PDB file of C-alpha atoms in Angstrom:
ATOM      1  CA  MET A  29      42.760  42.944  -0.871  1.00  0.00           C
ATOM      2  CA  GLU A  30      44.959  40.641   1.224  1.00  0.00           C
ATOM      3  CA  LYS A  31      46.711  43.639   2.720  1.00  0.00           C
ATOM      4  CA  ARG A  32      43.372  45.001   3.807  1.00  0.00           C
ATOM      5  CA  TYR A  33      42.419  41.754   5.607  1.00  0.00           C
ATOM      6  CA  LEU A  34      45.838  41.539   7.150  1.00  0.00           C
ATOM      7  CA  GLY A  35      45.512  45.117   8.405  1.00  0.00           C
ATOM      8  CA  ILE A  36      42.088  44.394   9.923  1.00  0.00           C
ATOM      9  CA  LEU A  37      43.488  41.255  11.580  1.00  0.00           C
ATOM     10  CA  PHE A  38      46.354  43.194  13.167  1.00  0.00           C
ATOM     11  CA  LEU A  39      43.914  45.906  14.264  1.00  0.00           C
ATOM     12  CA  MET A  40      41.661  43.293  15.972  1.00  0.00           C
ATOM     13  CA  LEU A  41      44.673  41.694  17.647  1.00  0.00           C
ATOM     14  CA  GLY A  42      45.649  45.120  18.950  1.00  0.00           C
ATOM     15  CA  PHE A  43      42.207  45.517  20.573  1.00  0.00           C
ATOM     16  CA  SER A  44      42.188  42.000  22.082  1.00  0.00           C
ATOM     17  CA  ILE A  45      45.407  42.504  24.091  1.00  0.00           C
ATOM     18  CA  PRO A  46      43.884  45.246  26.321  1.00  0.00           C
ATOM     19  CA  LEU A  47      40.777  43.056  26.832  1.00  0.00           C
ATOM     20  CA  VAL A  48      42.908  40.136  28.005  1.00  0.00           C
ATOM     21  CA  SER A  49      44.958  42.477  30.188  1.00  0.00           C
ATOM     22  CA  ALA A  50      41.766  43.894  31.686  1.00  0.00           C
ATOM     23  CA  PHE A  51      40.648  40.379  32.554  1.00  0.00           C
ATOM     24  CA  VAL A  52      43.919  39.641  34.327  1.00  0.00           C
ATOM     25  CA  TYR A  53      43.664  42.863  36.302  1.00  0.00           C
ATOM     26  CA  GLU A  54      40.177  41.836  37.445  1.00  0.00           C
ATOM     27  CA  SER A  55      41.290  38.616  39.163  1.00  0.00           C
ATOM     28  CA  ALA A  56      41.586  38.593  42.976  1.00  0.00           C
ATOM     29  CA  GLN A  57      42.831  36.392  45.802  1.00  0.00           C
ATOM     30  CA  GLN A  58      41.441  35.773  49.284  1.00  0.00           C
ATOM     31  CA  THR A  59      43.173  34.144  52.256  1.00  0.00           C
ATOM     32  CA  VAL A  60      41.308  32.504  55.148  1.00  0.00           C
ATOM     33  CA  THR A  61      43.023  31.687  58.447  1.00  0.00           C
ATOM     34  CA  GLN A  62      41.817  29.604  61.340  1.00  0.00           C
ATOM     35  CA  THR A  63      43.203  28.188  64.585  1.00  0.00           C
ATOM     36  CA  ILE A  64      42.259  24.715  65.769  1.00  0.00           C
ATOM     37  CA  GLN A  65      41.978  24.773  69.547  1.00  0.00           C
ATOM     38  CA  GLU A  66      42.772  21.760  71.679  1.00  0.00           C
ATOM     39  CA  ILE A  67      39.706  20.776  73.685  1.00  0.00           C
ATOM     40  CA  ALA A  68      41.183  17.902  75.665  1.00  0.00           C
ATOM     41  CA  THR A  69      44.349  16.196  76.802  1.00  0.00           C
ATOM     42  CA  ILE A  70      44.056  12.398  76.865  1.00  0.00           C
ATOM     43  CA  THR A  71      46.364  10.042  78.793  1.00  0.00           C
ATOM     44  CA  LEU A  72      46.114   6.262  78.333  1.00  0.00           C
ATOM     45  CA  GLN A  73      47.616   3.351  80.299  1.00  0.00           C
ATOM     46  CA  ASN A  74      48.871   0.185  78.618  1.00  0.00           C
ATOM     47  CA  SER A  75      48.337  -3.164  80.279  1.00  0.00           C
ATOM     48  CA  ALA A  76      49.686  -6.685  79.769  1.00  0.00           C
ATOM     49  CA  LEU A  77      47.045  -9.220  80.794  1.00  0.00           C
ATOM     50  CA  GLY A  78      49.400 -12.191  80.915  1.00  0.00           C
ATOM     51  CA  ASN A  79      48.539 -15.719  79.815  1.00  0.00           C
ATOM     52  CA  LEU A  80      45.138 -17.321  79.354  1.00  0.00           C
ATOM     53  CA  GLU A  81      44.640 -21.024  78.678  1.00  0.00           C
ATOM     54  CA  GLU A  82      42.219 -22.102  75.966  1.00  0.00           C
ATOM     55  CA  GLY A  83      38.720 -22.468  77.376  1.00  0.00           C
ATOM     56  CA  GLU A  84      39.645 -20.416  80.473  1.00  0.00           C
ATOM     57  CA  THR A  85      37.699 -17.334  81.549  1.00  0.00           C
ATOM     58  CA  LYS A  86      39.339 -14.554  83.551  1.00  0.00           C
ATOM     59  CA  THR A  87      38.113 -11.216  84.796  1.00  0.00           C
ATOM     60  CA  TYR A  88      40.714  -8.459  85.147  1.00  0.00           C
ATOM     61  CA  THR A  89      40.135  -5.393  87.325  1.00  0.00           C
ATOM     62  CA  LYS A  90      42.174  -2.619  88.882  1.00  0.00           C
ATOM     63  CA  VAL A  91      43.958  -3.410  92.158  1.00  0.00           C
ATOM     64  CA  GLY A  92      41.285  -3.828  94.816  1.00  0.00           C
ATOM     65  CA  GLY A  93      38.639  -4.326  92.147  1.00  0.00           C
ATOM     66  CA  GLY A  94      37.936  -7.937  93.076  1.00  0.00           C
ATOM     67  CA  GLY A  95      38.613  -9.677  89.751  1.00  0.00           C
ATOM     68  CA  ASP A  96      40.400 -12.987  89.184  1.00  0.00           C
ATOM     69  CA  VAL A  97      43.439 -10.920  88.221  1.00  0.00           C
ATOM     70  CA  GLU A  98      44.051  -7.427  89.584  1.00  0.00           C
ATOM     71  CA  LEU A  99      46.205  -4.982  87.615  1.00  0.00           C
ATOM     72  CA  ALA A 100      47.013  -1.451  88.723  1.00  0.00           C
ATOM     73  CA  THR A 101      47.137  -0.254  85.097  1.00  0.00           C
ATOM     74  CA  LEU A 102      43.419  -0.942  84.673  1.00  0.00           C
ATOM     75  CA  GLY A 103      42.736   1.806  87.228  1.00  0.00           C
ATOM     76  CA  ASP A 104      42.581   5.211  85.557  1.00  0.00           C
ATOM     77  CA  ALA A 105      43.213   3.473  82.226  1.00  0.00           C
ATOM     78  CA  ILE A 106      41.873   6.616  80.546  1.00  0.00           C
ATOM     79  CA  SER A 107      42.358  10.125  81.907  1.00  0.00           C
ATOM     80  CA  ILE A 108      41.025  13.138  80.034  1.00  0.00           C
ATOM     81  CA  THR A 109      41.182  16.798  80.982  1.00  0.00           C
ATOM     82  CA  THR A 110      38.794  18.965  78.997  1.00  0.00           C
ATOM     83  CA  GLY A 111      38.563  22.719  78.867  1.00  0.00           C
ATOM     84  CA  LYS A 112      34.942  22.686  77.679  1.00  0.00           C
ATOM     85  CA  ALA A 113      31.642  21.370  78.896  1.00  0.00           C
ATOM     86  CA  SER A 114      29.843  19.100  76.440  1.00  0.00           C
ATOM     87  CA  ALA A 115      32.877  17.246  75.168  1.00  0.00           C
ATOM     88  CA  TYR A 116      32.354  13.748  73.827  1.00  0.00           C
ATOM     89  CA  LEU A 117      34.677  10.784  74.325  1.00  0.00           C
ATOM     90  CA  HIS A 118      34.735   8.196  71.523  1.00  0.00           C
ATOM     91  CA  LEU A 119      36.214   4.707  71.947  1.00  0.00           C
ATOM     92  CA  ASP A 120      36.994   2.610  68.871  1.00  0.00           C
ATOM     93  CA  SER A 121      38.593  -0.812  69.249  1.00  0.00           C
ATOM     94  CA  ASP A 122      39.612  -3.702  67.045  1.00  0.00           C
ATOM     95  CA  LEU A 123      37.837  -6.300  69.207  1.00  0.00           C
ATOM     96  CA  ASN A 124      35.814  -7.476  66.190  1.00  0.00           C
ATOM     97  CA  ASP A 125      39.088  -8.717  64.629  1.00  0.00           C
ATOM     98  CA  LEU A 126      39.762 -11.173  67.495  1.00  0.00           C
ATOM     99  CA  THR A 127      38.970 -14.698  66.365  1.00  0.00           C
ATOM    100  CA  ASP A 128      40.538 -16.631  69.258  1.00  0.00           C
ATOM    101  CA  TYR A 129      38.011 -15.551  71.908  1.00  0.00           C
ATOM    102  CA  SER A 130      34.421 -16.495  72.548  1.00  0.00           C
ATOM    103  CA  VAL A 131      34.142 -13.640  75.079  1.00  0.00           C
ATOM    104  CA  TYR A 132      36.102 -10.394  75.230  1.00  0.00           C
ATOM    105  CA  SER A 133      34.367  -7.622  77.111  1.00  0.00           C
ATOM    106  CA  ILE A 134      35.811  -4.299  78.291  1.00  0.00           C
ATOM    107  CA  VAL A 135      33.586  -2.410  80.730  1.00  0.00           C
ATOM    108  CA  VAL A 136      34.650   1.242  81.014  1.00  0.00           C
ATOM    109  CA  LYS A 137      33.686   2.754  84.398  1.00  0.00           C
ATOM    110  CA  PHE A 138      33.954   6.272  85.771  1.00  0.00           C
ATOM    111  CA  SER A 139      36.668   6.543  88.450  1.00  0.00           C
ATOM    112  CA  ALA A 140      36.782  10.365  88.696  1.00  0.00           C
ATOM    113  CA  VAL A 141      33.906  12.584  87.619  1.00  0.00           C
ATOM    114  CA  VAL A 142      33.245  16.291  87.287  1.00  0.00           C
ATOM    115  CA  GLY A 143      29.770  17.689  87.953  1.00  0.00           C
ATOM    116  CA  SER A 144      26.864  15.626  89.188  1.00  0.00           C
ATOM    117  CA  THR A 145      25.520  13.704  86.181  1.00  0.00           C
ATOM    118  CA  TYR A 146      27.652  10.609  86.834  1.00  0.00           C
ATOM    119  CA  SER A 147      28.979   8.884  89.938  1.00  0.00           C
ATOM    120  CA  VAL A 148      32.249   7.055  90.504  1.00  0.00           C
ATOM    121  CA  GLY A 149      31.676   3.396  89.600  1.00  0.00           C
ATOM    122  CA  ASP A 150      28.955   4.072  86.999  1.00  0.00           C
ATOM    123  CA  THR A 151      29.449   2.276  83.688  1.00  0.00           C
ATOM    124  CA  ALA A 152      30.334   4.696  80.878  1.00  0.00           C
ATOM    125  CA  CYS A 153      30.208   2.057  78.127  1.00  0.00           C
ATOM    126  CA  THR A 154      30.998  -1.553  77.257  1.00  0.00           C
ATOM    127  CA  LEU A 155      33.087  -2.752  74.314  1.00  0.00           C
ATOM    128  CA  THR A 156      32.568  -6.349  73.123  1.00  0.00           C
ATOM    129  CA  LEU A 157      33.394  -8.621  70.188  1.00  0.00           C
ATOM    130  CA  ALA A 158      29.996  -7.831  68.656  1.00  0.00           C
ATOM    131  CA  SER A 159      30.076  -4.115  69.545  1.00  0.00           C
ATOM    132  CA  PRO A 160      33.729  -2.984  69.469  1.00  0.00           C
ATOM    133  CA  ASP A 161      33.105   0.783  69.272  1.00  0.00           C
ATOM    134  CA  TYR A 162      31.210   3.269  71.410  1.00  0.00           C
ATOM    135  CA  SER A 163      30.025   6.446  69.747  1.00  0.00           C
ATOM    136  CA  SER A 164      30.184   8.889  72.626  1.00  0.00           C
ATOM    137  CA  VAL A 165      30.428   9.279  76.368  1.00  0.00           C
ATOM    138  CA  ASP A 166      29.023  12.715  77.204  1.00  0.00           C
ATOM    139  CA  LEU A 167      31.467  14.638  79.403  1.00  0.00           C
ATOM    140  CA  ASP A 168      29.088  17.386  80.462  1.00  0.00           C
ATOM    141  CA  ALA A 169      31.485  19.513  82.535  1.00  0.00           C
ATOM    142  CA  ALA A 170      34.990  20.864  82.044  1.00  0.00           C
ATOM    143  CA  GLY A 171      37.685  19.250  84.188  1.00  0.00           C
ATOM    144  CA  THR A 172      39.496  15.941  84.648  1.00  0.00           C
ATOM    145  CA  TRP A 173      37.616  12.697  84.036  1.00  0.00           C
ATOM    146  CA  LYS A 174      39.103   9.237  84.695  1.00  0.00           C
ATOM    147  CA  PHE A 175      37.963   5.769  83.708  1.00  0.00           C
ATOM    148  CA  ASP A 176      38.777   2.236  84.943  1.00  0.00           C
ATOM    149  CA  PHE A 177      38.651  -0.918  82.830  1.00  0.00           C
ATOM    150  CA  GLU A 178      37.129  -4.258  83.823  1.00  0.00           C
ATOM    151  CA  ILE A 179      38.017  -6.918  81.253  1.00  0.00           C
ATOM    152  CA  THR A 180      36.497 -10.386  80.952  1.00  0.00           C
ATOM    153  CA  THR A 181      37.959 -12.868  78.461  1.00  0.00           C
ATOM    154  CA  THR A 182      37.251 -16.454  77.472  1.00  0.00           C
ATOM    155  CA  ALA A 183      39.765 -18.056  75.124  1.00  0.00           C
ATOM    156  CA  SER A 184      38.706 -20.361  72.303  1.00  0.00           C
ATOM    157  CA  PRO A 185      40.807 -23.437  71.392  1.00  0.00           C
ATOM    158  CA  VAL A 186      43.976 -22.607  69.390  1.00  0.00           C
ATOM    159  CA  ASP A 187      46.606 -24.666  67.539  1.00  0.00           C
ATOM    160  CA  ALA A 188      49.568 -22.947  69.235  1.00  0.00           C
ATOM    161  CA  ASP A 189      50.314 -20.153  71.691  1.00  0.00           C
ATOM    162  CA  THR A 190      48.694 -17.062  70.200  1.00  0.00           C
ATOM    163  CA  PRO A 191      49.722 -13.611  71.403  1.00  0.00           C
ATOM    164  CA  THR A 192      46.894 -11.088  71.145  1.00  0.00           C
ATOM    165  CA  THR A 193      46.805  -7.309  71.299  1.00  0.00           C
ATOM    166  CA  VAL A 194      43.695  -5.170  71.546  1.00  0.00           C
ATOM    167  CA  THR A 195      43.937  -1.585  70.359  1.00  0.00           C
ATOM    168  CA  ILE A 196      41.538   1.078  71.612  1.00  0.00           C
ATOM    169  CA  VAL A 197      41.599   4.492  69.977  1.00  0.00           C
ATOM    170  CA  VAL A 198      40.272   7.228  72.257  1.00  0.00           C
ATOM    171  CA  THR A 199      39.275  10.592  70.807  1.00  0.00           C
ATOM    172  CA  ALA A 200      37.480  13.633  72.165  1.00  0.00           C
ATOM    173  CA  GLU A 201      35.411  16.247  70.384  1.00  0.00           C
ATOM    174  CA  SER A 202      33.339  19.252  71.332  1.00  0.00           C
ATOM    175  CA  THR A 203      30.117  20.369  69.682  1.00  0.00           C
ATOM    176  CA  THR A 204      30.251  23.903  71.028  1.00  0.00           C
TER     177      THR A 204
END
């Protein structure tokens, strides 16, 4: 009787191997490829604002901008060349991390425009301690756009000289 069950077991094993093999032969693979296209080239200027005494307020502008301190690097601080209309410029800063200022404001103004929606000198956005990021400046035409900075700072009292750096991350995206 055991030989009979053993024979049936081997017979069932013999039938299961082709079923498993058939399953393996039914599997498939698919490959998807995609190219990410660059929509913009961004160039940024760095600027050293120098010293500020506690309690002092200074306004920094590009050369010829009429601020307390004029710096050439604040002119065309951001330059972006886009190959598409309807690109969006995002500015994200760490201004909200600054604790040694009662005022820190960066006004971003158009200094070169494409198309007719904006004019040179128009304000694109303002970054502040309370609002350190700007979701999007609509660049509605392909071409080269440039932006100037106007910075106003008021230092709070500090215990010792305190070097400060503000970081602004500039990104561009297209929705088309």
